[in-house]
């Protein structure tokens, strides 16, 4: 899925070293959590889980690459969280690529693709309240704060953001009149 500056694509086993770097970055660990991915085998298993989500739900994490260089910079996608019935838009970047609007560009592309394809009427964004950079991206995407939530089995409060759209009418359907 190309954008002006980025290419979003499924992960492959060749991305294992990048995944190790991303999921062990201090910001990932602070705001997303430790995925226990510390070696190539762990990264390949993590990639397989991400790709399984795509196969099962028609959406999931995509790798974000710079179109100009092919360098991997992060991930973006729609995710399923326990206890939530609506997909959650998520994104993460390596620290050297934060502040370039890549998270917004990638997440916006994900939503533009998924909304009509999956007939989404709403999308969620979930983050820790201290993650102000992610909150700014969610708000720029049109999501608004809805409530505080706690995931099953967790003691951490999270901020839930939501965006709702009207469902598109099927072609040829006309309302009103007699």
Coordinates of C-alpha atoms in Angstrom, one line a residue:
X1 CA 0.0 0.0 0.0
X2 CA 1.9 3.1 -1.2
X3 CA 1.5 6.6 0.2
X4 CA 3.4 9.7 -0.9
X5 CA 6.5 8.9 1.1
X6 CA 5.9 5.4 2.4
X7 CA 5.2 1.8 1.4
X8 CA 3.1 -0.3 3.8
X9 CA 3.5 -4.1 3.3
X10 CA 3.1 -7.4 5.1
X11 CA 6.0 -8.5 7.3
X12 CA 8.3 -11.2 6.1
X13 CA 10.8 -13.4 8.0
X14 CA 13.5 -11.2 6.5
X15 CA 12.3 -8.3 8.7
X16 CA 13.3 -10.2 11.9
X17 CA 16.2 -7.9 12.8
X18 CA 14.1 -4.8 12.3
X19 CA 11.3 -6.3 14.5
X20 CA 13.9 -7.0 17.3
X21 CA 15.0 -3.4 17.1
X22 CA 11.5 -2.0 17.1
X23 CA 9.9 -4.0 19.9
X24 CA 12.9 -3.5 22.2
X25 CA 13.1 0.2 21.7
X26 CA 12.6 2.0 25.1
X27 CA 9.5 3.9 23.8
X28 CA 7.9 0.6 22.6
X29 CA 8.7 -1.0 26.0
X30 CA 7.3 2.0 27.9
X31 CA 4.1 2.6 25.9
X32 CA 3.3 -0.8 24.4
X33 CA 5.0 -3.3 26.5
X34 CA 7.6 -6.1 26.4
X35 CA 6.7 -8.7 23.7
X36 CA 9.5 -11.0 24.8
X37 CA 11.1 -10.8 21.4
X38 CA 14.9 -10.9 21.9
X39 CA 16.3 -13.1 19.1
X40 CA 15.7 -14.0 15.5
X41 CA 13.5 -17.0 16.4
X42 CA 11.3 -14.9 18.6
X43 CA 11.0 -12.2 16.0
X44 CA 10.0 -14.8 13.3
X45 CA 7.3 -16.2 15.6
X46 CA 6.1 -12.6 16.3
X47 CA 6.0 -11.9 12.5
X48 CA 4.0 -15.2 12.0
X49 CA 1.4 -14.0 14.7
X50 CA 1.1 -10.6 12.9
X51 CA 0.6 -12.3 9.6
X52 CA -1.9 -14.7 11.0
X53 CA -4.0 -11.8 12.2
X54 CA -4.1 -10.6 8.5
X55 CA -5.2 -14.0 7.3
X56 CA -7.9 -14.4 10.0
X57 CA -9.3 -10.8 10.1
X58 CA -8.3 -9.1 6.8
X59 CA -6.2 -6.6 8.7
X60 CA -3.3 -6.4 11.1
X61 CA 0.2 -4.9 11.3
X62 CA 2.0 -3.7 8.2
X63 CA 5.6 -2.8 8.0
X64 CA 6.3 0.9 7.1
X65 CA 9.1 1.4 4.7
X66 CA 10.5 4.7 3.2
X67 CA 9.7 4.6 -0.5
X68 CA 12.9 6.6 -1.3
X69 CA 15.3 4.1 0.4
X70 CA 13.4 1.0 1.3
X71 CA 14.4 1.5 5.0
X72 CA 12.0 0.0 7.5
X73 CA 10.9 2.7 10.0
X74 CA 7.9 1.2 11.9
X75 CA 4.6 -0.5 11.7
X76 CA 0.9 0.5 11.4
X77 CA -2.3 -1.4 11.2
X78 CA -5.6 -2.4 12.7
X79 CA -5.5 -4.7 15.6
X80 CA -7.9 -6.8 17.7
X81 CA -7.7 -6.4 21.4
X82 CA -9.2 -8.6 24.0
X83 CA -12.5 -7.2 25.3
X84 CA -13.0 -4.8 22.3
X85 CA -15.3 -5.6 19.5
X86 CA -14.0 -2.8 17.2
X87 CA -10.6 -2.7 15.5
X88 CA -7.9 -0.5 17.1
X89 CA -5.6 1.6 14.9
X90 CA -2.0 1.3 16.0
X91 CA 1.4 2.5 15.0
X92 CA 5.0 2.6 16.2
X93 CA 8.2 4.0 14.8
X94 CA 11.9 3.7 15.5
X95 CA 12.9 6.9 17.4
X96 CA 14.9 8.4 14.6
X97 CA 11.7 8.6 12.5
X98 CA 9.5 10.2 15.1
X99 CA 8.4 13.8 14.2
X100 CA 8.3 13.2 10.5
X101 CA 4.5 12.6 10.3
X102 CA 5.1 9.0 9.2
X103 CA 2.8 7.6 11.9
X104 CA -0.1 9.8 10.7
X105 CA 0.6 9.1 7.0
X106 CA 0.7 5.4 7.6
X107 CA -2.3 5.2 9.9
X108 CA -4.3 7.4 7.6
X109 CA -3.5 5.0 4.7
X110 CA -4.5 2.0 6.8
X111 CA -7.9 3.7 7.6
X112 CA -8.5 4.8 4.0
X113 CA -7.9 1.2 2.8
X114 CA -9.8 -0.6 5.6
X115 CA -12.9 1.6 6.0
X116 CA -14.5 0.7 2.7
X117 CA -13.0 -2.8 2.4
X118 CA -14.1 -3.9 5.9
X119 CA -17.2 -1.6 5.9
X120 CA -16.1 -0.1 9.2
X121 CA -18.5 2.2 11.0
X122 CA -16.0 3.0 13.7
X123 CA -12.4 2.6 14.8
X124 CA -10.7 2.8 18.1
X125 CA -7.3 3.9 19.3
X126 CA -5.9 2.8 22.6
X127 CA -2.9 4.3 24.4
X128 CA -1.5 5.0 27.8
X129 CA -2.3 8.5 28.9
X130 CA 1.4 9.5 29.0
X131 CA 1.9 8.8 25.3
X132 CA 1.1 12.3 24.1
X133 CA 2.7 11.8 20.7
X134 CA 0.3 8.9 19.9
X135 CA -2.6 10.9 21.3
X136 CA -1.8 13.8 18.8
X137 CA -1.7 11.3 15.9
X138 CA -5.1 9.7 17.0
X139 CA -6.7 13.2 17.2
X140 CA -5.3 14.2 13.8
X141 CA -6.9 11.0 12.4
X142 CA -10.2 12.2 13.8
X143 CA -10.4 10.0 16.9
X144 CA -11.7 11.6 20.1
X145 CA -11.3 10.6 23.7
X146 CA -14.1 8.3 24.7
X147 CA -13.2 6.9 28.1
X148 CA -10.6 5.2 30.3
X149 CA -10.4 1.4 30.1
X150 CA -8.5 -1.5 31.6
X151 CA -7.7 -4.5 29.5
X152 CA -8.5 -7.9 30.9
X153 CA -5.8 -9.1 33.2
X154 CA -4.1 -5.7 33.5
X155 CA -4.0 -3.1 36.2
X156 CA -3.0 -0.3 33.9
X157 CA -5.4 2.4 32.9
X158 CA -5.6 3.1 29.1
X159 CA -7.2 5.9 27.2
X160 CA -9.7 4.8 24.6
X161 CA -10.2 7.0 21.5
X162 CA -13.0 6.5 19.0
X163 CA -14.0 7.7 15.5
X164 CA -17.4 6.9 14.1
X165 CA -18.5 7.1 10.4
X166 CA -21.9 6.5 8.9
X167 CA -22.1 3.3 7.0
X168 CA -22.0 3.7 3.2
X169 CA -25.3 3.0 1.4
X170 CA -25.1 0.3 -1.2
X171 CA -25.0 1.6 -4.8
X172 CA -28.5 2.2 -6.2
X173 CA -30.3 2.6 -2.9
X174 CA -32.4 5.7 -2.8
X175 CA -34.2 6.9 0.3
X176 CA -37.1 9.3 0.6
X177 CA -40.0 10.1 -1.6
X178 CA -42.8 7.8 -2.4

